[in-house]
Amino acid sequence: MYRSFAGIICSKCGLVSTFRKHNHVNSRRLFNSSANLGFKVLGIETSCDDTGVAIVDSDRNLLANALHNQAQIHLENGGILPPVAGFYHRANMEKVANQAFTASKLSMADIDAVAATVKPGLSLSLEVGAKYGCFLSKKFQKPFIPIHHMEAHALTARLIDKKVKFPFLVLLISGGHCLLALVKNVDSFLLLGKGLDNSPGEVLDKVHRRLKLRNIPELQNFSGGHAVEVMAEKATNRTEFPFEIRANSILSCDFSFSGLVTQAYNTIAAEEQKYGTTADGVIPSAPNLCAAIQYAITRHLCRRVERAMIFLHRKEMIPRDNLSLVVSGGVAANKYISRALKIVCDTHDYHLSVPPPHLCNDNGVMIAWNGVERYRENLGVLHWDDLDSVSILTKCPLGVDIREAVANASVTRLKYVKLTGLV
């Protein structure tokens, strides 16, 4: 399991042999997380197409953050190709790790534990980071902490925002997920709602491709969601296309965007015919259409979040003097969506916490911080001689599913907050 990295990393400090010499100290010691103060965790993230390595300490200090992004490669291929993603993870894993050590001026002797994403994600990507993390743990006799990728996203806000205390509500929105949960503790989650089909990021990517926004020079290197957001800002008539999401009327907190994609495709086809658009051309109404799609997605997210807030209040599952909504994941970087959720939060006296864009996207920082939280509580921390049980999972639920209870609560007659100024 560890052979592919042997002989490349310095046996004492964890850096490749071509780096400068370092002063080494004996790192062989057992851990006792209940007594740990001022400890440091190395985090490794390779669940999809970003190779991330970071070092965070227990005092919320970010000591290093190195990242290799494959976005442009996959953008040119029209989507993420798992074999390609796995190849670039293997090619860059050690280089990124060395960048983190160099930036922090630390070595493996200074690290107290190693955390790595093991679920969920692409198998060919996950195995690179998981094997590398286990290798470091075994070689340098450090505790290993397997990390759930979505749990890490949920807890990232606690690294930078001390107002976020347990329990809190979290909305995780990305290209692969749409989840709404109550975070009771570091390892205790109650799933209130999830995406039943397309995720918000998928919808934005599909609309981006169908509209051929990459053919616009200024958007050529933008991700799908960012390109749609930029185009929406240029809209002159945000109500020209009244898209509707039928799932808004369902008494649950689940999300469904498949009907929206169909509506968008049909509308784009009609607009292309109307304007006689060429094969590589972009319809003149693209800004208005992007604005309408973005608003429909935002409205659906806000209504589900608001329903969850009311459910939690009625069931007295969250204290009214400690209300926080955390929004994370790649789509959380969308400022329009954040503004809308801020309106909902202000109405229901919630504190809105959205990590900066570089922490919303996949990164090693969130893995390292999740490792810090788990190491402090001694939750899921493995001894370096007990790593045979570590395995990767491409699919893994988030917490305990109570979606049926949410639906059965029949939260009806809601007067949803008006998203004033966003239409």
XYZ file of C-alpha atoms in Angstrom:
423
model
C 0.000 0.000 0.000
C 2.861 2.351 0.746
C 5.494 1.025 -1.693
C 4.823 3.573 -4.451
C 6.064 6.398 -2.205
C 8.996 4.589 -0.562
C 12.434 5.932 -1.288
C 11.079 9.251 -2.545
C 10.392 10.915 0.781
C 13.084 11.618 3.323
C 12.805 8.988 6.061
C 12.993 11.597 8.796
C 11.298 14.788 7.707
C 8.899 13.766 4.967
C 10.404 15.871 2.172
C 11.833 14.545 -1.054
C 15.562 13.912 -0.990
C 16.349 16.795 -3.357
C 15.277 19.332 -0.704
C 17.702 20.906 1.754
C 18.747 19.023 4.867
C 16.689 19.470 8.012
C 17.184 19.104 11.715
C 15.311 15.971 12.764
C 13.821 15.051 16.114
C 12.464 11.757 17.291
C 8.754 11.681 16.381
C 8.051 8.259 17.901
C 5.431 8.734 20.590
C 1.953 7.572 21.459
C -0.894 10.037 21.342
C -3.358 11.076 24.006
C -5.717 13.525 22.361
C -7.583 14.343 25.585
C -4.404 15.974 26.876
C -3.270 17.543 23.583
C -2.659 21.266 23.521
C -1.112 23.182 20.645
C -1.068 20.246 18.240
C -0.743 20.283 14.445
C -2.581 18.208 11.840
C -1.605 17.580 8.223
C -4.633 17.374 5.927
C -4.746 15.667 2.524
C -7.604 16.127 0.047
C -7.960 14.209 -3.254
C -11.666 13.354 -3.467
C -12.217 14.774 -6.959
C -9.892 16.916 -9.077
C -8.060 19.102 -6.550
C -4.867 17.914 -4.867
C -4.728 19.744 -1.549
C -2.358 19.554 1.414
C -2.544 21.862 4.413
C -1.318 22.129 7.986
C -3.554 23.584 10.691
C -2.966 23.788 14.431
C -5.379 23.547 17.331
C -5.337 27.336 17.798
C -6.971 27.845 14.382
C -3.724 28.913 12.736
C -3.350 27.991 9.071
C 0.330 27.116 8.796
C 0.346 25.982 5.164
C -2.064 25.563 2.289
C -0.860 24.039 -0.987
C -3.169 23.158 -3.865
C -2.924 21.829 -7.410
C -6.073 22.515 -9.394
C -7.035 20.515 -12.478
C -10.034 22.678 -13.414
C -8.662 23.917 -16.745
C -7.746 20.401 -17.867
C -11.244 19.078 -17.222
C -12.890 22.207 -18.589
C -11.215 21.510 -21.913
C -12.482 17.898 -21.797
C -16.069 18.976 -21.125
C -16.166 17.426 -17.656
C -14.162 15.530 -15.050
C -12.657 12.282 -16.339
C -11.823 10.008 -13.350
C -8.735 8.354 -14.919
C -7.330 11.775 -15.813
C -8.044 13.123 -12.329
C -6.341 10.114 -10.748
C -3.303 10.502 -12.997
C -2.744 14.132 -12.040
C -3.218 13.376 -8.341
C -0.461 10.776 -8.523
C 1.754 13.140 -10.512
C 1.340 16.018 -8.062
C 0.719 14.469 -4.637
C 4.276 14.629 -3.319
C 5.017 17.974 -4.941
C 2.008 19.577 -3.254
C 2.929 18.018 0.102
C 6.452 19.354 -0.183
C 5.107 22.811 -0.966
C 3.101 22.712 2.262
C 6.094 21.629 4.344
C 8.339 24.232 2.755
C 5.824 27.047 3.237
C 5.311 26.171 6.898
C 9.006 25.481 7.564
C 7.848 22.313 9.317
C 8.641 18.630 8.856
C 6.793 15.437 9.675
C 8.530 15.505 13.056
C 6.396 18.577 13.890
C 3.109 16.964 12.842
C 0.922 15.316 15.502
C -1.549 13.546 13.222
C -2.316 12.945 9.536
C -5.853 13.341 8.174
C -6.971 12.333 4.670
C -10.247 12.155 2.794
C -11.447 8.564 2.411
C -15.124 9.153 1.461
C -17.089 10.024 -0.631
C -15.550 10.825 -4.013
C -13.977 9.359 -7.128
C -12.277 6.054 -6.348
C -9.208 6.734 -8.504
C -8.782 10.083 -6.766
C -9.538 9.028 -3.190
C -7.071 6.165 -3.222
C -4.144 8.491 -3.990
C -4.645 10.731 -0.957
C -5.708 7.897 1.356
C -2.664 5.756 0.490
C -0.323 8.709 0.797
C -1.789 9.665 4.174
C -1.522 6.092 5.458
C 2.037 5.902 4.177
C 3.059 9.010 6.116
C 1.238 7.793 9.211
C 2.929 4.409 9.139
C 6.396 5.672 8.224
C 6.546 8.460 10.785
C 4.395 6.753 13.427
C 1.665 9.392 13.515
C -2.037 8.823 14.249
C -4.208 8.646 11.124
C -7.648 10.248 10.885
C -9.999 9.144 8.048
C -12.154 12.074 6.945
C -15.657 12.274 5.451
C -15.384 14.898 2.717
C -18.817 16.467 3.301
C -18.397 16.566 7.076
C -15.175 18.486 6.495
C -16.989 21.013 4.294
C -19.601 21.451 7.020
C -17.076 22.144 9.764
C -14.751 24.460 7.812
C -16.601 27.579 8.960
C -15.640 26.819 12.567
C -11.988 27.366 11.643
C -12.539 31.023 10.761
C -15.785 31.920 12.541
C -15.950 31.486 16.305
C -19.660 32.366 16.283
C -20.473 28.990 14.729
C -21.168 26.683 17.662
C -22.890 23.315 17.898
C -25.605 22.678 16.948
C -25.884 24.571 13.666
C -27.630 24.238 10.313
C -25.499 23.573 7.241
C -26.231 23.757 3.515
C -23.658 21.981 1.354
C -23.949 22.894 -2.315
C -21.477 21.877 -4.996
C -21.126 20.210 -8.367
C -21.845 16.810 -6.855
C -23.929 17.450 -3.747
C -26.876 19.321 -2.321
C -27.314 18.518 1.362
C -29.083 20.168 4.275
C -28.267 18.959 7.768
C -28.215 19.776 11.446
C -24.678 19.462 12.816
C -25.007 18.399 16.452
C -21.334 17.717 17.073
C -18.062 16.911 15.329
C -19.297 13.463 14.303
C -23.059 13.792 14.755
C -25.154 14.938 11.786
C -28.906 14.762 11.126
C -29.738 14.819 7.408
C -32.794 17.027 6.786
C -32.750 17.110 2.992
C -30.716 16.015 0.000
C -30.643 16.366 -3.770
C -32.807 13.809 -5.540
C -31.260 14.351 -8.958
C -29.018 17.116 -10.306
C -26.990 19.206 -7.888
C -26.969 23.023 -8.210
C -23.440 22.870 -9.612
C -24.490 20.304 -12.214
C -27.349 22.518 -13.386
C -25.033 25.504 -13.749
C -22.453 23.408 -15.606
C -25.074 21.993 -17.988
C -26.507 25.433 -18.727
C -22.973 26.756 -19.232
C -22.203 24.056 -21.796
C -25.568 24.307 -23.568
C -25.270 28.079 -23.870
C -21.686 27.677 -25.190
C -20.437 30.361 -22.825
C -16.855 29.123 -23.285
C -16.988 30.737 -26.725
C -17.100 34.144 -25.046
C -13.424 35.170 -24.695
C -13.761 36.746 -21.251
C -15.394 33.561 -19.874
C -13.090 31.053 -21.545
C -11.282 30.022 -18.378
C -14.231 30.318 -15.991
C -15.943 27.348 -14.373
C -19.559 26.753 -15.343
C -21.055 28.264 -12.210
C -18.811 31.323 -12.261
C -19.517 31.969 -15.951
C -23.286 31.815 -15.383
C -22.973 34.165 -12.399
C -20.971 36.709 -14.428
C -23.435 36.544 -17.329
C -26.401 36.957 -14.969
C -24.944 40.258 -13.746
C -25.356 41.587 -17.295
C -29.072 40.787 -17.453
C -31.375 43.570 -18.571
C -34.613 41.677 -17.885
C -34.367 39.136 -15.071
C -38.023 38.110 -15.397
C -37.984 37.346 -19.133
C -37.872 33.589 -18.472
C -40.146 32.539 -15.585
C -38.618 29.172 -14.710
C -40.382 27.160 -12.034
C -39.268 24.278 -9.817
C -42.262 22.073 -9.052
C -40.513 20.489 -6.063
C -41.054 23.760 -4.163
C -44.587 22.573 -3.346
C -43.471 19.221 -1.877
C -43.592 19.071 1.933
C -39.985 18.115 2.532
C -36.508 19.614 2.555
C -35.295 17.560 -0.406
C -34.033 19.285 -3.543
C -34.886 18.557 -7.176
C -33.477 20.428 -10.171
C -34.053 17.981 -13.042
C -37.152 19.787 -14.304
C -35.243 23.052 -14.357
C -32.603 21.592 -16.678
C -35.312 20.439 -19.109
C -36.953 23.874 -19.077
C -33.596 25.541 -19.691
C -32.701 23.271 -22.607
C -36.088 23.790 -24.267
C -35.862 27.548 -23.815
C -32.316 27.722 -25.202
C -33.356 25.694 -28.270
C -36.297 28.027 -28.872
C -34.093 31.111 -28.471
C -31.494 29.743 -30.891
C -34.182 29.174 -33.464
C -35.638 32.627 -32.811
C -32.309 34.371 -33.368
C -30.942 31.984 -35.994
C -27.856 31.386 -33.833
C -24.908 29.685 -35.511
C -23.387 26.437 -34.223
C -20.759 28.210 -32.115
C -22.806 31.300 -31.428
C -24.235 32.500 -28.132
C -27.840 33.703 -28.055
C -28.308 37.454 -27.321
C -30.682 36.578 -24.475
C -28.027 34.516 -22.637
C -27.604 37.057 -19.770
C -31.337 37.120 -19.050
C -31.515 33.351 -19.246
C -28.560 32.941 -16.851
C -30.206 35.337 -14.410
C -33.466 33.364 -14.553
C -31.699 30.024 -13.972
C -29.674 31.445 -11.101
C -32.784 32.913 -9.489
C -34.741 29.641 -9.807
C -31.916 27.692 -8.146
C -31.533 30.308 -5.417
C -35.250 30.456 -4.690
C -35.431 26.665 -4.327
C -32.436 26.606 -1.981
C -33.858 29.415 0.148
C -37.268 27.786 0.486
C -35.771 24.483 1.590
C -33.497 26.207 4.100
C -36.378 28.246 5.478
C -38.536 25.127 5.818
C -35.708 23.430 7.727
C -35.375 26.407 10.064
C -39.067 26.318 10.895
C -38.986 22.532 11.398
C -36.039 22.782 13.798
C -37.727 25.563 15.769
C -41.026 23.696 16.089
C -39.250 20.540 17.234
C -36.983 22.561 19.572
C -33.904 20.908 18.052
C -31.792 24.063 17.997
C -31.492 26.747 20.703
C -32.855 30.126 19.699
C -29.939 31.957 21.300
C -27.384 30.174 19.107
C -28.633 30.146 15.525
C -26.159 29.730 12.690
C -26.426 28.684 9.055
C -23.200 27.538 7.425
C -23.085 27.415 3.627
C -20.162 25.599 2.043
C -19.138 23.712 -1.087
C -18.143 25.066 -4.490
C -21.493 26.733 -5.246
C -21.336 28.607 -1.925
C -18.848 30.919 -3.661
C -21.787 32.317 -5.665
C -22.365 35.786 -4.196
C -25.917 36.032 -5.508
C -26.943 32.878 -3.630
C -25.197 34.134 -0.479
C -27.081 37.441 -0.629
C -30.386 35.605 -0.879
C -29.592 33.303 2.038
C -28.562 36.349 4.073
C -32.088 37.724 3.601
C -33.538 34.450 4.916
C -31.118 34.384 7.855
C -31.812 37.981 8.844
C -35.544 37.246 8.868
C -35.153 34.223 11.161
C -32.364 35.664 13.359
C -29.681 33.305 12.070
C -26.020 34.130 11.764
C -24.879 33.346 8.209
C -21.369 31.970 7.857
C -19.892 31.404 4.403
C -16.173 30.555 4.177
C -14.158 32.518 1.586
C -14.192 30.992 -1.920
C -10.815 29.270 -1.544
C -12.220 27.357 1.449
C -15.594 26.651 -0.164
C -13.941 24.690 -2.955
C -12.147 21.417 -2.186
C -8.927 22.009 -0.255
C -6.580 20.464 2.263
C -7.428 23.071 4.897
C -10.886 21.668 5.579
C -9.435 18.173 5.940
C -6.735 19.352 8.343
C -9.291 21.295 10.406
C -11.671 18.328 10.558
C -8.647 16.348 11.722
C -8.017 18.941 14.448
C -11.616 18.712 15.657
C -11.542 14.911 15.682
C -8.080 14.673 17.251
C -9.120 17.010 20.048
C -12.128 14.802 20.859
C -10.339 11.497 20.058
C -13.034 10.606 17.507
C -12.056 8.195 14.745
C -8.331 8.541 15.415
C -6.406 5.423 14.350
C -3.058 4.141 15.566
C -0.377 3.892 12.873
C -0.263 0.109 13.324
C -4.022 -0.205 12.775
C -4.460 1.035 9.220
C -5.621 -2.178 7.548
C -9.182 -1.117 8.333
C -8.841 2.064 6.260
C -10.800 1.841 3.011
C -12.210 4.327 0.550
C -15.910 4.716 -0.220
C -17.149 6.410 -3.374
C -20.586 6.899 -1.851
C -21.360 7.551 1.774
C -24.403 9.170 3.431
C -24.067 12.198 5.654
C -25.173 11.410 9.204
C -28.519 9.978 10.284
C -31.291 10.380 7.725
C -34.390 12.018 9.284
C -35.846 13.317 6.018
C -38.997 11.252 6.476
C -39.637 12.881 9.843
C -39.210 16.297 8.233
C -41.745 15.426 5.514
C -44.198 13.940 8.016
C -44.040 17.092 10.128
C -46.204 18.756 7.447
C -44.715 22.206 7.772
C -47.404 24.031 5.795
C -48.864 27.486 5.245
C -45.452 29.050 5.092
C -45.050 32.643 4.076
C -41.642 32.446 2.475
C -39.309 35.408 2.737
C -39.416 37.621 -0.337
C -36.029 37.886 -1.971
C -36.340 41.627 -2.336
C -33.910 43.223 -4.754
C -32.745 39.953 -6.294
C -35.284 39.694 -9.111
